Amino acid sequence: QLRAAIELDPTDPRPYNHLMIDVLGPSHDLKGMRALANEGIAAGADQVTIEQAEASAASAAGDNNATEAALLRVSRDAPTYSSLKNLGAFYTDTRKYDRAIVAYEHALDINPNAAEAYLGLAQAEENAFDFAAAKRDYEHAIRLAPNDKGMRQTYAGFQQREAQAVGDVLAADLLA
C-alpha cells in the first residue's frame, strides 16, 4: 500500500516516511532505507522530512552511525533549532558530550531563550566534567523556565552530585 501511495504522488514524503520508520527500520534494512530516501528526494519529496524519517528509522534499527549521519544531513540541510537540539540529544545519548555541547550551542544561537536547550547543554557539560559551565547553564535554564518542576529537580540532582564531589575531595585532602 505504501508503494502504491508513492506511485500515486512521488512528491509526498509521508509514504516514504512510513515505509522507512514502520517497515525498513524495524527490519534493520539500512541499505533499503538509504535507497528509499534517495528515491524520495530524487522524486521531489521534501528532503529534510525524508532525512528526519531516515534518522528515526535508523534509530529504531539501533544503528547509531546511520542515525548520526542522517541527523547531520538534517542539521546541514535545515540548520534549525529543532534539528540542532535533536543532534545534541543524540550526542548526549551516545555519550559524545563534546559534540553535544557544540550542537546545543548552535541551537542556542538560533533560539537563545530555549530553556530545554540550556538544560541539555548543562547535562552534556556535567557529563564532560565542566561543572562550572554546567552550573551556569542549569541556572540559565531555570531562569528561563522558573515553573518547570522537572528542570528544578534535575538541577537539584546536579547540586547534590556537586556537593558530594566537593565532600569527597575534602575527605581525600584530609586523608592525604
Backbone as JSON Lines, residues from 0, in Angstrom:
{"i":0,"aa":"Q","n":[0.81,-1.19,0.0],"ca":[0.0,0.0,0.0],"c":[0.86,1.26,0.0]}
{"i":1,"aa":"L","n":[1.96,1.22,0.73],"ca":[2.84,2.38,0.76],"c":[3.49,2.61,-0.6]}
{"i":2,"aa":"R","n":[3.87,1.53,-1.25],"ca":[4.44,1.65,-2.6],"c":[3.41,2.23,-3.56]}
{"i":3,"aa":"A","n":[2.17,1.82,-3.43],"ca":[1.1,2.36,-4.28],"c":[0.91,3.85,-4.01]}
{"i":4,"aa":"A","n":[0.99,4.25,-2.75],"ca":[0.86,5.67,-2.41],"c":[2.02,6.47,-2.99]}
{"i":5,"aa":"I","n":[3.21,5.9,-2.98],"ca":[4.37,6.58,-3.57],"c":[4.16,6.76,-5.07]}
{"i":6,"aa":"E","n":[3.64,5.73,-5.73],"ca":[3.39,5.83,-7.17],"c":[2.32,6.87,-7.49]}
{"i":7,"aa":"L","n":[1.33,7.01,-6.63],"ca":[0.27,8.0,-6.85],"c":[0.81,9.43,-6.76]}
{"i":8,"aa":"D","n":[1.67,9.68,-5.76],"ca":[2.25,11.02,-5.6],"c":[3.68,10.87,-5.09]}
{"i":9,"aa":"P","n":[4.64,10.77,-6.01],"ca":[6.02,10.55,-5.58],"c":[6.63,11.73,-4.81]}
{"i":10,"aa":"T","n":[5.96,12.88,-4.79],"ca":[6.5,14.03,-4.05],"c":[5.99,14.09,-2.61]}
{"i":11,"aa":"D","n":[5.06,13.23,-2.25],"ca":[4.51,13.2,-0.89],"c":[5.48,12.42,0.01]}
{"i":12,"aa":"P","n":[6.07,13.08,1.01],"ca":[7.06,12.37,1.85],"c":[6.46,11.36,2.82]}
{"i":13,"aa":"R","n":[5.15,11.43,3.06],"ca":[4.54,10.57,4.09],"c":[4.68,9.08,3.82]}
{"i":14,"aa":"P","n":[4.41,8.59,2.62],"ca":[4.57,7.13,2.44],"c":[6.03,6.68,2.57]}
{"i":15,"aa":"Y","n":[6.96,7.52,2.11],"ca":[8.38,7.19,2.29],"c":[8.7,7.08,3.78]}
{"i":16,"aa":"N","n":[8.2,8.08,4.55],"ca":[8.45,8.09,5.99],"c":[7.92,6.83,6.66]}
{"i":17,"aa":"H","n":[6.67,6.49,6.36],"ca":[6.07,5.31,6.98],"c":[6.81,4.03,6.58]}
{"i":18,"aa":"L","n":[7.2,3.95,5.33],"ca":[7.92,2.76,4.87],"c":[9.27,2.65,5.59]}
{"i":19,"aa":"M","n":[9.97,3.77,5.75],"ca":[11.26,3.73,6.44],"c":[11.1,3.43,7.92]}
{"i":20,"aa":"I","n":[10.2,4.17,8.59],"ca":[10.07,4.09,10.04],"c":[9.37,2.8,10.48]}
{"i":21,"aa":"D","n":[8.31,2.41,9.76],"ca":[7.49,1.28,10.21],"c":[7.93,-0.07,9.65]}
{"i":22,"aa":"V","n":[8.65,-0.07,8.52],"ca":[9.0,-1.34,7.88],"c":[10.51,-1.54,7.84]}
{"i":23,"aa":"L","n":[11.22,-0.63,7.19],"ca":[12.65,-0.84,6.97],"c":[13.49,-0.68,8.24]}
{"i":24,"aa":"G","n":[13.15,0.29,9.07],"ca":[13.89,0.48,10.32],"c":[13.81,-0.73,11.22]}
{"i":25,"aa":"P","n":[12.59,-1.16,11.56],"ca":[12.48,-2.34,12.44],"c":[13.09,-3.61,11.86]}
{"i":26,"aa":"S","n":[13.17,-3.7,10.51],"ca":[13.79,-4.88,9.92],"c":[15.29,-4.69,9.68]}
{"i":27,"aa":"H","n":[15.82,-3.56,10.16],"ca":[17.25,-3.26,10.09],"c":[17.78,-3.21,8.65]}
{"i":28,"aa":"D","n":[16.95,-2.77,7.73],"ca":[17.35,-2.69,6.32],"c":[17.87,-1.28,6.03]}
{"i":29,"aa":"L","n":[19.12,-1.04,6.44],"ca":[19.72,0.29,6.29],"c":[19.96,0.65,4.83]}
{"i":30,"aa":"K","n":[20.37,-0.32,4.04],"ca":[20.57,-0.05,2.6],"c":[19.25,0.32,1.95]}
{"i":31,"aa":"G","n":[18.21,-0.4,2.3],"ca":[16.89,-0.11,1.76],"c":[16.4,1.27,2.17]}
{"i":32,"aa":"M","n":[16.67,1.65,3.44],"ca":[16.27,2.98,3.92],"c":[16.97,4.07,3.12]}
{"i":33,"aa":"R","n":[18.28,3.9,2.94],"ca":[19.05,4.92,2.23],"c":[18.59,5.0,0.77]}
{"i":34,"aa":"A","n":[18.36,3.85,0.16],"ca":[17.89,3.84,-1.23],"c":[16.51,4.5,-1.35]}
{"i":35,"aa":"L","n":[15.63,4.21,-0.4],"ca":[14.3,4.81,-0.42],"c":[14.38,6.32,-0.19]}
{"i":36,"aa":"A","n":[15.25,6.73,0.72],"ca":[15.44,8.17,0.96],"c":[15.92,8.85,-0.31]}
{"i":37,"aa":"N","n":[16.9,8.27,-0.97],"ca":[17.41,8.84,-2.23],"c":[16.31,8.88,-3.29]}
{"i":38,"aa":"E","n":[15.52,7.83,-3.34],"ca":[14.41,7.77,-4.31],"c":[13.42,8.91,-4.06]}
{"i":39,"aa":"G","n":[13.04,9.09,-2.79],"ca":[12.09,10.14,-2.46],"c":[12.62,11.53,-2.75]}
{"i":40,"aa":"I","n":[13.86,11.77,-2.41],"ca":[14.47,13.08,-2.67],"c":[14.56,13.33,-4.16]}
{"i":41,"aa":"A","n":[14.97,12.32,-4.93],"ca":[15.06,12.46,-6.39],"c":[13.68,12.71,-7.01]}
{"i":42,"aa":"A","n":[12.62,12.19,-6.39],"ca":[11.27,12.36,-6.92],"c":[10.68,13.72,-6.55]}
{"i":43,"aa":"G","n":[11.36,14.45,-5.68],"ca":[10.88,15.77,-5.31],"c":[10.21,15.87,-3.96]}
{"i":44,"aa":"A","n":[10.24,14.8,-3.17],"ca":[9.7,14.85,-1.81],"c":[10.62,15.74,-0.97]}
{"i":45,"aa":"D","n":[10.06,16.36,0.05],"ca":[10.84,17.27,0.89],"c":[12.04,16.55,1.5]}
{"i":46,"aa":"Q","n":[13.22,17.04,1.17],"ca":[14.46,16.39,1.56],"c":[14.62,16.32,3.08]}
{"i":47,"aa":"V","n":[14.34,17.39,3.77],"ca":[14.53,17.41,5.22],"c":[13.58,16.43,5.91]}
{"i":48,"aa":"T","n":[12.34,16.39,5.45],"ca":[11.37,15.45,6.03],"c":[11.82,14.01,5.82]}
{"i":49,"aa":"I","n":[12.33,13.73,4.63],"ca":[12.84,12.38,4.33],"c":[14.04,12.06,5.22]}
{"i":50,"aa":"E","n":[14.96,13.0,5.36],"ca":[16.15,12.76,6.18],"c":[15.79,12.58,7.65]}
{"i":51,"aa":"Q","n":[14.8,13.32,8.14],"ca":[14.36,13.14,9.52],"c":[13.77,11.74,9.72]}
{"i":52,"aa":"A","n":[13.0,11.29,8.74],"ca":[12.44,9.94,8.82],"c":[13.56,8.9,8.78]}
{"i":53,"aa":"E","n":[14.55,9.15,7.97],"ca":[15.68,8.22,7.9],"c":[16.4,8.14,9.25]}
{"i":54,"aa":"A","n":[16.56,9.29,9.91],"ca":[17.19,9.29,11.24],"c":[16.35,8.5,12.23]}
{"i":55,"aa":"S","n":[15.04,8.69,12.2],"ca":[14.14,7.95,13.11],"c":[14.19,6.45,12.84]}
{"i":56,"aa":"A","n":[14.21,6.09,11.57],"ca":[14.25,4.67,11.2],"c":[15.59,4.05,11.6]}
{"i":57,"aa":"A","n":[16.68,4.77,11.38],"ca":[18.0,4.25,11.76],"c":[18.09,4.09,13.27]}
{"i":58,"aa":"S","n":[17.5,5.03,14.0],"ca":[17.47,4.92,15.46],"c":[16.67,3.7,15.89]}
{"i":59,"aa":"A","n":[15.53,3.49,15.25],"ca":[14.71,2.3,15.55],"c":[15.46,1.02,15.24]}
{"i":60,"aa":"A","n":[16.33,1.08,14.23],"ca":[17.13,-0.09,13.87],"c":[18.31,-0.27,14.81]}
{"i":61,"aa":"G","n":[18.57,0.73,15.66],"ca":[19.68,0.65,16.6],"c":[21.03,0.93,15.98]}
{"i":62,"aa":"D","n":[21.05,1.59,14.83],"ca":[22.31,1.89,14.15],"c":[22.69,3.34,14.43]}
{"i":63,"aa":"N","n":[23.59,3.52,15.4],"ca":[24.0,4.88,15.77],"c":[24.73,5.6,14.65]}
{"i":64,"aa":"N","n":[25.53,4.88,13.87],"ca":[26.26,5.54,12.79],"c":[25.31,6.09,11.72]}
{"i":65,"aa":"A","n":[24.32,5.29,11.35],"ca":[23.35,5.74,10.35],"c":[22.47,6.86,10.92]}
{"i":66,"aa":"T","n":[22.13,6.76,12.21],"ca":[21.34,7.82,12.84],"c":[22.12,9.12,12.84]}
{"i":67,"aa":"E","n":[23.37,9.05,13.25],"ca":[24.21,10.25,13.27],"c":[24.33,10.86,11.88]}
{"i":68,"aa":"A","n":[24.58,10.02,10.88],"ca":[24.74,10.54,9.51],"c":[23.46,11.24,9.05]}
{"i":69,"aa":"A","n":[22.3,10.65,9.34],"ca":[21.04,11.27,8.93],"c":[20.79,12.57,9.7]}
{"i":70,"aa":"L","n":[21.06,12.58,11.01],"ca":[20.88,13.8,11.79],"c":[21.82,14.91,11.33]}
{"i":71,"aa":"L","n":[23.03,14.54,10.95],"ca":[23.97,15.53,10.43],"c":[23.48,16.11,9.11]}
{"i":72,"aa":"R","n":[22.91,15.25,8.26],"ca":[22.35,15.75,6.98],"c":[21.2,16.72,7.25]}
{"i":73,"aa":"V","n":[20.33,16.36,8.18],"ca":[19.21,17.25,8.5],"c":[19.74,18.58,9.03]}
{"i":74,"aa":"S","n":[20.71,18.54,9.93],"ca":[21.26,19.76,10.5],"c":[21.98,20.62,9.47]}
{"i":75,"aa":"R","n":[22.57,19.97,8.5],"ca":[23.26,20.7,7.42],"c":[22.23,21.31,6.46]}
{"i":76,"aa":"D","n":[21.23,20.52,6.09],"ca":[20.25,20.96,5.1],"c":[19.21,21.91,5.69]}
{"i":77,"aa":"A","n":[18.94,21.78,6.97],"ca":[17.96,22.64,7.65],"c":[18.48,22.94,9.05]}
{"i":78,"aa":"P","n":[19.44,23.85,9.16],"ca":[20.01,24.14,10.48],"c":[19.03,24.94,11.34]}
{"i":79,"aa":"T","n":[18.04,24.23,11.86],"ca":[17.02,24.85,12.71],"c":[17.32,24.54,14.17]}
{"i":80,"aa":"Y","n":[16.64,25.26,15.04],"ca":[16.76,24.98,16.47],"c":[16.45,23.51,16.74]}
{"i":81,"aa":"S","n":[15.37,23.03,16.19],"ca":[14.94,21.66,16.44],"c":[15.95,20.63,15.94]}
{"i":82,"aa":"S","n":[16.46,20.82,14.72],"ca":[17.4,19.84,14.18],"c":[18.7,19.81,14.99]}
{"i":83,"aa":"L","n":[19.14,20.97,15.44],"ca":[20.38,21.02,16.22],"c":[20.17,20.51,17.64]}
{"i":84,"aa":"K","n":[19.02,20.78,18.22],"ca":[18.71,20.25,19.56],"c":[18.62,18.72,19.49]}
{"i":85,"aa":"N","n":[17.99,18.2,18.44],"ca":[17.9,16.74,18.28],"c":[19.28,16.13,18.12]}
{"i":86,"aa":"L","n":[20.15,16.81,17.39],"ca":[21.52,16.32,17.23],"c":[22.24,16.32,18.59]}
{"i":87,"aa":"G","n":[22.04,17.39,19.36],"ca":[22.64,17.46,20.7],"c":[22.13,16.34,21.59]}
{"i":88,"aa":"A","n":[20.84,16.06,21.54],"ca":[20.27,14.99,22.35],"c":[20.84,13.63,21.93]}
{"i":89,"aa":"F","n":[20.98,13.43,20.62],"ca":[21.57,12.17,20.13],"c":[22.99,12.02,20.67]}
{"i":90,"aa":"Y","n":[23.78,13.09,20.56],"ca":[25.17,13.0,21.03],"c":[25.24,12.78,22.54]}
{"i":91,"aa":"T","n":[24.32,13.37,23.29],"ca":[24.29,13.11,24.73],"c":[23.96,11.65,24.99]}
{"i":92,"aa":"D","n":[22.96,11.14,24.29],"ca":[22.55,9.74,24.47],"c":[23.67,8.76,24.12]}
{"i":93,"aa":"T","n":[24.52,9.15,23.16],"ca":[25.61,8.27,22.75],"c":[26.94,8.64,23.42]}
{"i":94,"aa":"R","n":[26.85,9.5,24.42],"ca":[27.99,9.88,25.26],"c":[29.11,10.58,24.5]}
{"i":95,"aa":"K","n":[28.74,11.32,23.49],"ca":[29.7,12.16,22.75],"c":[29.45,13.6,23.2]}
{"i":96,"aa":"Y","n":[29.85,13.86,24.44],"ca":[29.45,15.09,25.11],"c":[30.05,16.34,24.47]}
{"i":97,"aa":"D","n":[31.29,16.24,23.97],"ca":[31.87,17.42,23.33],"c":[31.07,17.82,22.09]}
{"i":98,"aa":"R","n":[30.6,16.85,21.34],"ca":[29.77,17.14,20.16],"c":[28.39,17.62,20.57]}
{"i":99,"aa":"A","n":[27.87,17.07,21.66],"ca":[26.56,17.52,22.16],"c":[26.62,18.99,22.54]}
{"i":100,"aa":"I","n":[27.69,19.38,23.21],"ca":[27.85,20.78,23.62],"c":[27.83,21.69,22.41]}
{"i":101,"aa":"V","n":[28.57,21.34,21.38],"ca":[28.61,22.17,20.16],"c":[27.23,22.25,19.52]}
{"i":102,"aa":"A","n":[26.53,21.14,19.42],"ca":[25.19,21.13,18.81],"c":[24.23,22.0,19.61]}
{"i":103,"aa":"Y","n":[24.24,21.85,20.94],"ca":[23.35,22.67,21.76],"c":[23.71,24.15,21.66]}
{"i":104,"aa":"E","n":[25.0,24.46,21.59],"ca":[25.38,25.87,21.45],"c":[24.87,26.45,20.13]}
{"i":105,"aa":"H","n":[24.93,25.67,19.07],"ca":[24.38,26.13,17.78],"c":[22.86,26.3,17.86]}
{"i":106,"aa":"A","n":[22.19,25.38,18.55],"ca":[20.74,25.52,18.73],"c":[20.42,26.81,19.49]}
{"i":107,"aa":"L","n":[21.24,27.11,20.49],"ca":[21.01,28.32,21.27],"c":[21.37,29.59,20.5]}
{"i":108,"aa":"D","n":[22.25,29.48,19.52],"ca":[22.49,30.62,18.64],"c":[21.21,30.99,17.89]}
{"i":109,"aa":"I","n":[20.42,29.98,17.54],"ca":[19.17,30.19,16.81],"c":[18.06,30.63,17.75]}
{"i":110,"aa":"N","n":[17.98,30.01,18.92],"ca":[16.93,30.36,19.89],"c":[17.56,30.51,21.27]}
{"i":111,"aa":"P","n":[18.04,31.71,21.59],"ca":[18.75,31.91,22.85],"c":[17.85,31.88,24.09]}
{"i":112,"aa":"N","n":[16.56,31.75,23.91],"ca":[15.64,31.69,25.05],"c":[15.06,30.29,25.26]}
{"i":113,"aa":"A","n":[15.74,29.28,24.76],"ca":[15.25,27.91,24.85],"c":[15.77,27.23,26.11]}
{"i":114,"aa":"A","n":[14.93,27.18,27.12],"ca":[15.32,26.56,28.39],"c":[15.71,25.11,28.2]}
{"i":115,"aa":"E","n":[14.97,24.39,27.35],"ca":[15.25,22.97,27.13],"c":[16.66,22.76,26.57]}
{"i":116,"aa":"A","n":[17.1,23.64,25.68],"ca":[18.45,23.52,25.13],"c":[19.51,23.84,26.19]}
{"i":117,"aa":"Y","n":[19.23,24.83,27.03],"ca":[20.17,25.11,28.12],"c":[20.27,23.93,29.07]}
{"i":118,"aa":"L","n":[19.15,23.28,29.32],"ca":[19.17,22.09,30.17],"c":[20.0,20.98,29.54]}
{"i":119,"aa":"G","n":[19.78,20.72,28.24],"ca":[20.57,19.71,27.54],"c":[22.04,20.05,27.53]}
{"i":120,"aa":"L","n":[22.35,21.34,27.3],"ca":[23.74,21.79,27.31],"c":[24.36,21.56,28.68]}
{"i":121,"aa":"A","n":[23.64,21.92,29.73],"ca":[24.15,21.74,31.09],"c":[24.42,20.27,31.39]}
{"i":122,"aa":"Q","n":[23.51,19.39,30.97],"ca":[23.71,17.96,31.22],"c":[24.93,17.44,30.47]}
{"i":123,"aa":"A","n":[25.12,17.89,29.23],"ca":[26.3,17.47,28.47],"c":[27.58,18.0,29.13]}
{"i":124,"aa":"E","n":[27.54,19.24,29.59],"ca":[28.72,19.81,30.27],"c":[29.02,19.08,31.56]}
{"i":125,"aa":"E","n":[27.98,18.74,32.31],"ca":[28.19,17.98,33.55],"c":[28.84,16.64,33.24]}
{"i":126,"aa":"N","n":[28.35,15.95,32.23],"ca":[28.92,14.66,31.85],"c":[30.34,14.78,31.31]}
{"i":127,"aa":"A","n":[30.69,15.96,30.79],"ca":[32.05,16.21,30.3],"c":[32.93,16.78,31.43]}
{"i":128,"aa":"F","n":[32.39,16.81,32.65],"ca":[33.11,17.26,33.84],"c":[33.44,18.75,33.83]}
{"i":129,"aa":"D","n":[32.66,19.56,33.1],"ca":[32.8,21.01,33.15],"c":[31.69,21.53,34.07]}
{"i":130,"aa":"F","n":[31.93,21.39,35.37],"ca":[30.89,21.67,36.34],"c":[30.55,23.15,36.45]}
{"i":131,"aa":"A","n":[31.53,24.02,36.26],"ca":[31.25,25.46,36.32],"c":[30.29,25.86,35.19]}
{"i":132,"aa":"A","n":[30.57,25.37,33.99],"ca":[29.69,25.67,32.85],"c":[28.32,25.03,33.06]}
{"i":133,"aa":"A","n":[28.3,23.81,33.58],"ca":[27.02,23.12,33.83],"c":[26.19,23.92,34.83]}
{"i":134,"aa":"K","n":[26.8,24.37,35.9],"ca":[26.07,25.16,36.91],"c":[25.49,26.42,36.27]}
{"i":135,"aa":"R","n":[26.3,27.12,35.5],"ca":[25.85,28.34,34.82],"c":[24.64,28.05,33.93]}
{"i":136,"aa":"D","n":[24.71,26.97,33.15],"ca":[23.65,26.7,32.19],"c":[22.42,26.07,32.83]}
{"i":137,"aa":"Y","n":[22.58,25.3,33.9],"ca":[21.41,24.85,34.66],"c":[20.66,26.07,35.21]}
{"i":138,"aa":"E","n":[21.41,27.01,35.77],"ca":[20.79,28.2,36.35],"c":[20.1,29.04,35.27]}
{"i":139,"aa":"H","n":[20.72,29.11,34.09],"ca":[20.11,29.85,32.98],"c":[18.79,29.18,32.56]}
{"i":140,"aa":"A","n":[18.79,27.88,32.49],"ca":[17.57,27.14,32.14],"c":[16.46,27.43,33.16]}
{"i":141,"aa":"I","n":[16.81,27.44,34.44],"ca":[15.82,27.71,35.49],"c":[15.29,29.13,35.38]}
{"i":142,"aa":"R","n":[16.16,30.08,35.06],"ca":[15.69,31.48,34.89],"c":[14.71,31.59,33.73]}
{"i":143,"aa":"L","n":[14.95,30.82,32.67],"ca":[14.07,30.87,31.5],"c":[12.75,30.13,31.73]}
{"i":144,"aa":"A","n":[12.77,29.12,32.57],"ca":[11.55,28.34,32.84],"c":[11.42,28.11,34.35]}
{"i":145,"aa":"P","n":[11.13,29.18,35.09],"ca":[11.13,29.07,36.55],"c":[10.06,28.14,37.12]}
{"i":146,"aa":"N","n":[9.03,27.85,36.37],"ca":[7.96,26.99,36.88],"c":[8.07,25.53,36.44]}
{"i":147,"aa":"D","n":[9.14,25.19,35.74],"ca":[9.32,23.83,35.25],"c":[9.88,22.95,36.37]}
{"i":148,"aa":"K","n":[9.04,22.12,36.95],"ca":[9.45,21.29,38.09],"c":[10.51,20.27,37.7]}
{"i":149,"aa":"G","n":[10.42,19.73,36.48],"ca":[11.41,18.75,36.03],"c":[12.81,19.36,35.96]}
{"i":150,"aa":"M","n":[12.88,20.59,35.45],"ca":[14.18,21.26,35.39],"c":[14.72,21.53,36.78]}
{"i":151,"aa":"R","n":[13.84,21.94,37.66],"ca":[14.27,22.22,39.03],"c":[14.78,20.93,39.71]}
{"i":152,"aa":"Q","n":[14.11,19.82,39.47],"ca":[14.55,18.54,40.04],"c":[15.9,18.12,39.46]}
{"i":153,"aa":"T","n":[16.07,18.31,38.15],"ca":[17.34,17.96,37.5],"c":[18.47,18.79,38.08]}
{"i":154,"aa":"Y","n":[18.21,20.09,38.25],"ca":[19.22,20.98,38.82],"c":[19.52,20.61,40.27]}
{"i":155,"aa":"A","n":[18.5,20.26,41.04],"ca":[18.71,19.85,42.43],"c":[19.58,18.6,42.49]}
{"i":156,"aa":"G","n":[19.35,17.68,41.57],"ca":[20.2,16.49,41.5],"c":[21.65,16.84,41.19]}
{"i":157,"aa":"F","n":[21.84,17.78,40.28],"ca":[23.19,18.25,39.97],"c":[23.83,18.85,41.22]}
{"i":158,"aa":"Q","n":[23.09,19.68,41.95],"ca":[23.64,20.31,43.15],"c":[24.05,19.26,44.18]}
{"i":159,"aa":"Q","n":[23.26,18.21,44.31],"ca":[23.61,17.13,45.25],"c":[24.88,16.42,44.81]}
{"i":160,"aa":"R","n":[24.99,16.13,43.5],"ca":[26.2,15.47,42.99],"c":[27.42,16.37,43.16]}
{"i":161,"aa":"E","n":[27.23,17.65,42.94],"ca":[28.32,18.62,43.09],"c":[28.77,18.68,44.55]}
{"i":162,"aa":"A","n":[27.83,18.75,45.49],"ca":[28.16,18.79,46.92],"c":[28.87,17.51,47.34]}
{"i":163,"aa":"Q","n":[28.42,16.38,46.84],"ca":[29.06,15.1,47.15],"c":[30.5,15.09,46.64]}
{"i":164,"aa":"A","n":[30.71,15.59,45.44],"ca":[32.06,15.63,44.86],"c":[32.98,16.52,45.68]}
{"i":165,"aa":"V","n":[32.48,17.66,46.12],"ca":[33.28,18.56,46.96],"c":[33.61,17.87,48.27]}
{"i":166,"aa":"G","n":[32.63,17.19,48.86],"ca":[32.88,16.45,50.1],"c":[33.91,15.36,49.91]}
{"i":167,"aa":"D","n":[33.86,14.66,48.79],"ca":[34.83,13.61,48.51],"c":[36.24,14.17,48.38]}
{"i":168,"aa":"V","n":[36.37,15.32,47.73],"ca":[37.69,15.95,47.57],"c":[38.23,16.4,48.91]}
{"i":169,"aa":"L","n":[37.38,17.0,49.75],"ca":[37.82,17.44,51.07],"c":[38.24,16.25,51.93]}
{"i":170,"aa":"A","n":[37.49,15.17,51.86],"ca":[37.84,13.97,52.64],"c":[39.17,13.39,52.15]}
{"i":171,"aa":"A","n":[39.38,13.38,50.86],"ca":[40.64,12.87,50.32],"c":[41.81,13.75,50.75]}
{"i":172,"aa":"D","n":[41.6,15.08,50.8],"ca":[42.66,16.0,51.24],"c":[43.0,15.77,52.7]}
{"i":173,"aa":"L","n":[42.01,15.52,53.52],"ca":[42.24,15.29,54.94],"c":[43.02,13.99,55.18]}
{"i":174,"aa":"L","n":[42.76,13.01,54.34],"ca":[43.47,11.72,54.49],"c":[44.87,11.77,53.94]}
{"i":175,"aa":"A","n":[45.17,12.73,53.09],"ca":[46.49,12.79,52.45],"c":[47.55,13.37,53.34]}
